[in-house]
Coordinates of C-alpha atoms in Angstrom, one line a residue:
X259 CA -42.2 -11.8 -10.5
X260 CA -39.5 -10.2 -8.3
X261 CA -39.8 -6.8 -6.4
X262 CA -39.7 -3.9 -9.7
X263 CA -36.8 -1.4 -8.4
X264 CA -36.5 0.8 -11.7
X265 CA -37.9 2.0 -14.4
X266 CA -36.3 -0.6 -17.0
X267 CA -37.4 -3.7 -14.7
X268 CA -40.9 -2.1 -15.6
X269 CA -40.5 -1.4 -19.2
X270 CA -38.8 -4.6 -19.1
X271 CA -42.1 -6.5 -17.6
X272 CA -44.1 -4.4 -19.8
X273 CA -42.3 -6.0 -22.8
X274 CA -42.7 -9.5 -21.3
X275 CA -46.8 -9.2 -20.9
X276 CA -47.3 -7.7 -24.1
X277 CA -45.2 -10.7 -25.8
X278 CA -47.2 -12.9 -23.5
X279 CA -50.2 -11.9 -24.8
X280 CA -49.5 -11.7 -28.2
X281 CA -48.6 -15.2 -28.4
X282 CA -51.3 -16.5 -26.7
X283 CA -53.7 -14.6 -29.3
X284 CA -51.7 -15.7 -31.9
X285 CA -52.2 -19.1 -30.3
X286 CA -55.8 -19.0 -30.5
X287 CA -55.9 -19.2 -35.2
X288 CA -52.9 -22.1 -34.6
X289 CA -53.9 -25.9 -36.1
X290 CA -51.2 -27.3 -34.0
X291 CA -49.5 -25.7 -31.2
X292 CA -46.5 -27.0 -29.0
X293 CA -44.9 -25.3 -25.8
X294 CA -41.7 -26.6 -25.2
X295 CA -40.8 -26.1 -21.2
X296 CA -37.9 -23.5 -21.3
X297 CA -37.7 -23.5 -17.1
X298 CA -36.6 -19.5 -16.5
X299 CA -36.2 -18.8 -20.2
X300 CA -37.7 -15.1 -21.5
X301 CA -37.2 -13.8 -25.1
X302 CA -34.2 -11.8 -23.6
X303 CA -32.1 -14.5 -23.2
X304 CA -30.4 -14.6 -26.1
X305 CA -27.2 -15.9 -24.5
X306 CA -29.6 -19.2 -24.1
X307 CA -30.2 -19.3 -28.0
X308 CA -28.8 -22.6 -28.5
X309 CA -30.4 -24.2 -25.6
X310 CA -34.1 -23.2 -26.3
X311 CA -33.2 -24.4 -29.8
X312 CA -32.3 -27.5 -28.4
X313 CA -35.3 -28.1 -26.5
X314 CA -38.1 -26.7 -29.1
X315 CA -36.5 -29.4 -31.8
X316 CA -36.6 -32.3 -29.1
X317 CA -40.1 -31.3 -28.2
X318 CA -40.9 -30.9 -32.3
X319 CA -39.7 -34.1 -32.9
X320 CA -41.2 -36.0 -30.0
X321 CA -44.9 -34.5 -31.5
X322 CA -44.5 -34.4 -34.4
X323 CA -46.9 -37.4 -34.9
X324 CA -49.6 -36.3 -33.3
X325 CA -49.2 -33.2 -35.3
X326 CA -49.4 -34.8 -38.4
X327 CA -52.4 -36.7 -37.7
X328 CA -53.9 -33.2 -36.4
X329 CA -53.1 -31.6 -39.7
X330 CA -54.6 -34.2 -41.3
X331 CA -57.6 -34.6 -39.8
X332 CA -58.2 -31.0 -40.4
X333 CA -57.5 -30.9 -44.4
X334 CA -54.4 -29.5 -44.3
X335 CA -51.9 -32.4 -45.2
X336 CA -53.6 -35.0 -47.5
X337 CA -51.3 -37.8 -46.8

């Protein structure tokens, strides 16, 4: 975290802890969870869209079957 010099840098951070920590208690009820690495990435940067995309559906696709068998094994896919 860089040096805050205004008041929207700080209503700016605010916004990113609060998202932060809603996700991670939203994270908690999840039966599979994946976190793809977005590097600098913060839900601001919109002009990145296409890229995050990118990676999240490379990440999905690379789990997805240990996420199946985690579904699974907790009742929530029979097959």
């Amino acid at each position: 975290v860089g040096k805050v010099e205004n008041i929207f840098q700080v209503i700016f951070q605010s916004f990113q802890i609060m998202g932060q920590e809603l996700s991670n208690y939203q994270a908690l009820a999840a039966a599979v969870l994946i976190k793809p690495e977005l590097g600098d990435m913060d839900q601001f940067a919109f002009h990145k869209a296409h890229e995050a995309i990118a990676i999240g559906e490379a990440y999905a696709e690379k789990a997805l079957p240990d996420m199946l068998a985690k579904l699974r094994a907790q009742g929530y896919i029979s097959r």
